[in-house]
Coordinates of C-alpha atoms in Angstrom, one line a residue:
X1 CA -62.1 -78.1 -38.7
X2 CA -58.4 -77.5 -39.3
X3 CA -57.2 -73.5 -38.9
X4 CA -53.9 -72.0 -39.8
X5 CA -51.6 -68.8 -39.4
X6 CA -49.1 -67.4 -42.0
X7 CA -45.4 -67.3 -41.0
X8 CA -44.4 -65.6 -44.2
X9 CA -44.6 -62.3 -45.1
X10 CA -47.2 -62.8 -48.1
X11 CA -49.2 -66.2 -48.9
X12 CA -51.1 -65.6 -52.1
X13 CA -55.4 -66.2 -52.2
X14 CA -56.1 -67.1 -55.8
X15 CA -59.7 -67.9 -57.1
X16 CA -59.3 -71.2 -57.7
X17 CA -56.9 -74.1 -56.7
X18 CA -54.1 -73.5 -59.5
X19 CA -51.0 -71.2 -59.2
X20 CA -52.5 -69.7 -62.6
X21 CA -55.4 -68.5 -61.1
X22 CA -56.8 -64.9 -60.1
X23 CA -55.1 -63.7 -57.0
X24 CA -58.0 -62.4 -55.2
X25 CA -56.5 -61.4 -52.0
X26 CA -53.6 -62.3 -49.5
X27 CA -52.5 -63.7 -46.1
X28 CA -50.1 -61.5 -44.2
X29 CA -48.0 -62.4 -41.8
X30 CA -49.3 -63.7 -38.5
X31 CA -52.6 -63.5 -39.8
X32 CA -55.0 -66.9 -39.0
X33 CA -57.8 -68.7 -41.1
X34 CA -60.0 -71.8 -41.0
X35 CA -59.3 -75.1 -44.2
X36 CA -62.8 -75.4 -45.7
X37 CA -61.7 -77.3 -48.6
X38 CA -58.8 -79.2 -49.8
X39 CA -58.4 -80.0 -53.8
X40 CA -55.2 -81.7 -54.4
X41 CA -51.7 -79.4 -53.3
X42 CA -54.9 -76.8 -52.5
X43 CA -56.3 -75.6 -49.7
X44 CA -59.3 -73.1 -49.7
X45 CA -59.1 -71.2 -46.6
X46 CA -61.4 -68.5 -44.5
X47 CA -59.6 -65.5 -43.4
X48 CA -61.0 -64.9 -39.3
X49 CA -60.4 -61.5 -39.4
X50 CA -63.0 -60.3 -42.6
X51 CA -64.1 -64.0 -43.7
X52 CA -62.6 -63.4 -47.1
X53 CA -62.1 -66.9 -49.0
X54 CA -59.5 -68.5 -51.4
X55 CA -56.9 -71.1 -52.1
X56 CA -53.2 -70.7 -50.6
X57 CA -50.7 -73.7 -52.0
X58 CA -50.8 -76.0 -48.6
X59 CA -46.7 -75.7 -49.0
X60 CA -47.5 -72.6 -47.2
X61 CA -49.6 -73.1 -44.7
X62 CA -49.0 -73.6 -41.0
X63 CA -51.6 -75.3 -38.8
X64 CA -52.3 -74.2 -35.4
X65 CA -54.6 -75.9 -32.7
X66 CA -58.1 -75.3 -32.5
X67 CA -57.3 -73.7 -28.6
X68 CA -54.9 -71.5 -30.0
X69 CA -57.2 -70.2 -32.7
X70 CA -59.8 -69.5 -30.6
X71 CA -57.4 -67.4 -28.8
X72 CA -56.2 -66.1 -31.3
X73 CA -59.9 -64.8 -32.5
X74 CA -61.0 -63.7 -29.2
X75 CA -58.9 -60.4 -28.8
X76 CA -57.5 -57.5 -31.3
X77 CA -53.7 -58.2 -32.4
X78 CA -50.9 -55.1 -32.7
X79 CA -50.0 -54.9 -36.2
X80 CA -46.6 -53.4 -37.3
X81 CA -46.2 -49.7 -38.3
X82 CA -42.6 -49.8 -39.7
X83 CA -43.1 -49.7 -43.8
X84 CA -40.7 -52.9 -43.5
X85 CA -39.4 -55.0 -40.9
X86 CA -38.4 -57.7 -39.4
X87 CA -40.0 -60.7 -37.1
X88 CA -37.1 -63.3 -35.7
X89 CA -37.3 -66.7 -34.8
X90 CA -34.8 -69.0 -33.6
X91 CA -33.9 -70.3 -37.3
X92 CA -34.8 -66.9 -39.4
X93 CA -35.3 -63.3 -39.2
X94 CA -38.6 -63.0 -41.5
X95 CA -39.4 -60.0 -43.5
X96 CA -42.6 -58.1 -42.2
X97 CA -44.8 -55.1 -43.6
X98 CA -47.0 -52.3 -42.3
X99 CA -50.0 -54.1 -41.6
X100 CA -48.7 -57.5 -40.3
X101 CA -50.2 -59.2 -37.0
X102 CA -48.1 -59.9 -34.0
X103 CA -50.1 -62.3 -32.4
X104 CA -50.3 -61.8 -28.7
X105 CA -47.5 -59.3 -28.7
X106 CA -46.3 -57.9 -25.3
X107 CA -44.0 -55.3 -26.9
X108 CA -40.9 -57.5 -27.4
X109 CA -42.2 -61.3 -28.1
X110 CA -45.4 -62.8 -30.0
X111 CA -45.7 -66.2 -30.1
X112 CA -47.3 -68.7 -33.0
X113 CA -47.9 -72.1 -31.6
X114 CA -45.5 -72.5 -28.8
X115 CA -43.1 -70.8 -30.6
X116 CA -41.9 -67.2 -29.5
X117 CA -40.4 -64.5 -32.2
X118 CA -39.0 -61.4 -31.2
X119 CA -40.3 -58.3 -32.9
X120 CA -38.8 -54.9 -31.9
X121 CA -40.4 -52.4 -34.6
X122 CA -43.2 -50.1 -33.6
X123 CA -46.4 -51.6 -33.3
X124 CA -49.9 -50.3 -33.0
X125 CA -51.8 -50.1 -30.3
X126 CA -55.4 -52.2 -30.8
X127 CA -57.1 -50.9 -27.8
X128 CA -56.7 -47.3 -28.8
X129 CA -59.6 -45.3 -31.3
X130 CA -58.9 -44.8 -34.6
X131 CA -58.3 -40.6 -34.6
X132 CA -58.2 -39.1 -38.6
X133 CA -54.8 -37.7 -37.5
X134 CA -53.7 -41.7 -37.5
X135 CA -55.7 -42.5 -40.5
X136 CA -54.2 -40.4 -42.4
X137 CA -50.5 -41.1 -41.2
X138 CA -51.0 -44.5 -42.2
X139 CA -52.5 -43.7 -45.5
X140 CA -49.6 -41.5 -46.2
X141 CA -47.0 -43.9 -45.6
X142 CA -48.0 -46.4 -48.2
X143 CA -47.4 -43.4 -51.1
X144 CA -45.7 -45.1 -54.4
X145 CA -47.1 -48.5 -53.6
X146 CA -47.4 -50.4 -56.5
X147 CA -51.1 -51.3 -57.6
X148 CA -51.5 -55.1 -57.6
X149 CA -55.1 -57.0 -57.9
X150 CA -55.4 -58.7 -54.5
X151 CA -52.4 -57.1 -53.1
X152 CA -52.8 -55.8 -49.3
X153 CA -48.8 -55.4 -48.9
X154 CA -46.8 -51.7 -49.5
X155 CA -44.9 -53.5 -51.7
X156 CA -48.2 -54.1 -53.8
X157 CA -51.7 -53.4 -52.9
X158 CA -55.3 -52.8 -54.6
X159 CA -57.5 -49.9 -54.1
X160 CA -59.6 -52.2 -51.3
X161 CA -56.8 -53.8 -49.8
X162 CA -55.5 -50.5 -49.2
X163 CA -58.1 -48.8 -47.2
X164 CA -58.6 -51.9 -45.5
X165 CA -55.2 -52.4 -44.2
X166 CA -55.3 -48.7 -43.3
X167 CA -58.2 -48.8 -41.0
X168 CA -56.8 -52.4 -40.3
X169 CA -53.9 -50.9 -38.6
X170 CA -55.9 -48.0 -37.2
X171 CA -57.8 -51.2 -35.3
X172 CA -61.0 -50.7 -37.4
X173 CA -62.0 -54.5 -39.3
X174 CA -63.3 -53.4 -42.9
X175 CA -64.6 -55.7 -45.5
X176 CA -62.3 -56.7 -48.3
X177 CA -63.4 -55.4 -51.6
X178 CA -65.0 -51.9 -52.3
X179 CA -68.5 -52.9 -53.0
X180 CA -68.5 -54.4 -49.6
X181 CA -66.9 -51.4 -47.5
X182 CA -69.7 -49.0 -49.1
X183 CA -71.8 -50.9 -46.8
X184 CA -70.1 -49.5 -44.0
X185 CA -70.6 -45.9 -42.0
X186 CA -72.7 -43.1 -42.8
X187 CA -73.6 -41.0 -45.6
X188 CA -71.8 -37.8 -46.4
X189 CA -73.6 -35.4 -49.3
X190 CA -71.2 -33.2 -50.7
X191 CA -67.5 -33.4 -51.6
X192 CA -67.4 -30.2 -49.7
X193 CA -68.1 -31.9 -46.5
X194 CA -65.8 -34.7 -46.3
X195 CA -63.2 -35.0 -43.2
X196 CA -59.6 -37.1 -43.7
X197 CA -60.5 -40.4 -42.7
X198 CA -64.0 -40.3 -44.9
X199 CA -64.4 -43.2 -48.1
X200 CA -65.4 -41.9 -51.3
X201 CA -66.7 -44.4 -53.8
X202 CA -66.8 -44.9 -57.7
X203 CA -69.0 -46.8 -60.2
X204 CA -68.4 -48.2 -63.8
X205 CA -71.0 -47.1 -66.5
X206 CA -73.1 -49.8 -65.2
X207 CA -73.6 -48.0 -61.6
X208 CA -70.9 -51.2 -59.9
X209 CA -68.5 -49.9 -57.1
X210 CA -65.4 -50.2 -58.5
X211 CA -62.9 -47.9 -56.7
X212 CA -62.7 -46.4 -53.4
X213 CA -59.9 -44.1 -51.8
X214 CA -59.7 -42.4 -48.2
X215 CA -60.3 -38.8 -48.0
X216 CA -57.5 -36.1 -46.6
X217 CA -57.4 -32.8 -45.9
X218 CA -58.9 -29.6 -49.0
X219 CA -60.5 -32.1 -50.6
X220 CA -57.2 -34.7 -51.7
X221 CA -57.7 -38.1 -52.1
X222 CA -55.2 -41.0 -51.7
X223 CA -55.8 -44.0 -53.5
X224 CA -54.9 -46.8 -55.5
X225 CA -54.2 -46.5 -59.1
X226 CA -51.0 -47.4 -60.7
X227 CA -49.8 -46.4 -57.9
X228 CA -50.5 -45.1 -54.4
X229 CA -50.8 -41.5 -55.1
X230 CA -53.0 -38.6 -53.9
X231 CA -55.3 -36.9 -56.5
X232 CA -58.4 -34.4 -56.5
X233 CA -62.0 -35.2 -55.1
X234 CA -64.8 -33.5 -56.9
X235 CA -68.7 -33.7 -57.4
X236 CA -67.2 -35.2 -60.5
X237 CA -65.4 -37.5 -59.4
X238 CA -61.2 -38.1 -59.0
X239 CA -59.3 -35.5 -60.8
X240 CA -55.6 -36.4 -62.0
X241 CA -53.5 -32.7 -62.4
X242 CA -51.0 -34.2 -63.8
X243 CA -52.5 -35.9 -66.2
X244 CA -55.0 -33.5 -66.8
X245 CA -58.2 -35.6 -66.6
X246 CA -60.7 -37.2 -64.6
X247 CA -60.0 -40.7 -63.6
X248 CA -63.0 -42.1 -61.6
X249 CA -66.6 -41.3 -61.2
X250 CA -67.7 -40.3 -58.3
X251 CA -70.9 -43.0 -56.8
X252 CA -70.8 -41.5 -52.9
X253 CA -69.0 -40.9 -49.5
X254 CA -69.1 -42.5 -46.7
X255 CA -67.8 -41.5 -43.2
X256 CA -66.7 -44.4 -41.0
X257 CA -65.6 -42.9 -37.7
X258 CA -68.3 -41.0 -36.6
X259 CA -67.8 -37.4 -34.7

């Protein structure tokens, strides 16, 4: 089987092999996957960290050995904490966001291949326990993101992607989309008892996650929607001041870092 690693900052994962299609999720940089399937320029790829599937054009994609991929698998990665910076190589400085991998970083090179880059940003630190304190920080710093279906980047992310890459960064793996993270932790019963850190999650009519958001401090939730923006939590559900309405039904809590 063939694996790969994104040297761009963003790689698009549509739904199908055409550049018309869905975008269902993305590659970040540094980030490594296995080629299930190829259908003409197409590749349909398998992301190693949450075993999320779609196609990336194969312009993009940059193969790695089957040795280095098992490496690369076999222990956590830093991931950069600036909003934006920058990851050089010998021909390019490559534009890199909060969330990004630095593959087998020792706090000035990472290396892809045999290649080294140089990275000298703040990165996180994968052996240490996600704390709400962190959570939080990270969620904060993606404020006025743009909402974009599949996005996981601050310059455009979805509700999912969002609190994934959040607790990504705090070096807790999530699942991709909502109805997959309510899965995770344990139950809380009562707005009134939620911690910062704590999921809420919210169904359609039809009783379908659709939404989820990360809980902070009084009750505030930060989420998704237009725009990265922090709200209201209720027994209602999401409450928008500003625009002086409820936005989201609330389904249930969830409360992934136990303590």
């Amino acid at each position: 089987m063939e694996h790969g690693i994104s040297t761009l900052s963003l790689v698009p994962m549509r739904k199908e092999a055409a550049d018309r299609a869905e975008q269902v999720s993305q590659l970040l940089f540094g980030e490594c996957y296995s080629v299930l399937n190829t259908q003409g320029n197409w590749l349909q790829i398998e992301l190693a960290t949450d075993k999320y599937r779609g196609w990336i054009d194969q312009k993009q994609h940059t193969p790695v050995s089957p040795d280095y991929f098992k490496r690369w698998c076999s222990q956590p990665h830093p991931r950069v904490l600036g909003l934006l910076q920058t990851v050089n190589s010998a021909q390019a400085a490559i534009p890199v966001g909060i969330g990004s991998y630095l593959p087998f970083f020792d706090g000035v090179n990472l290396r892809i291949n045999e290649e080294s880059y140089q990275y000298g940003g703040q990165a996180s630190n994968p052996e240490q326990e996600a704390t709400e304190a962190q959570l939080v920080k990270v969620a904060q710093s993606f404020l006025k993101a743009p909402y974009q279906w599949g996005g996981k980047s601050v310059l455009g992310v979805d509700c999912s992607g969002f609190v994934q890459q959040v607790y990504g960064v705090c070096g807790y793996q999530l699942p991709r989309d909502a109805y997959q993270q309510v899965e995770a932790g344990e139950e809380v019963h009562f707005a009134t008892q939620t911690r910062p850190g704590d999921l809420a999650f919210f169904s359609n009519p039809e009783g379908r996650i659709i939404h989820v958001g990360l809980m902070l401090e009084r009750q505030q939730i930060i989420h998704a929607h237009g725009e990265v923006r922090i709200d209201t939590l209720d027994h209602t559900g999401i409450y928008q001041a500003d625009r002086k309405r409820y936005s989201h039904q609330l389904r249930l809590i969830k409360r992934i870092i136990p303590g």
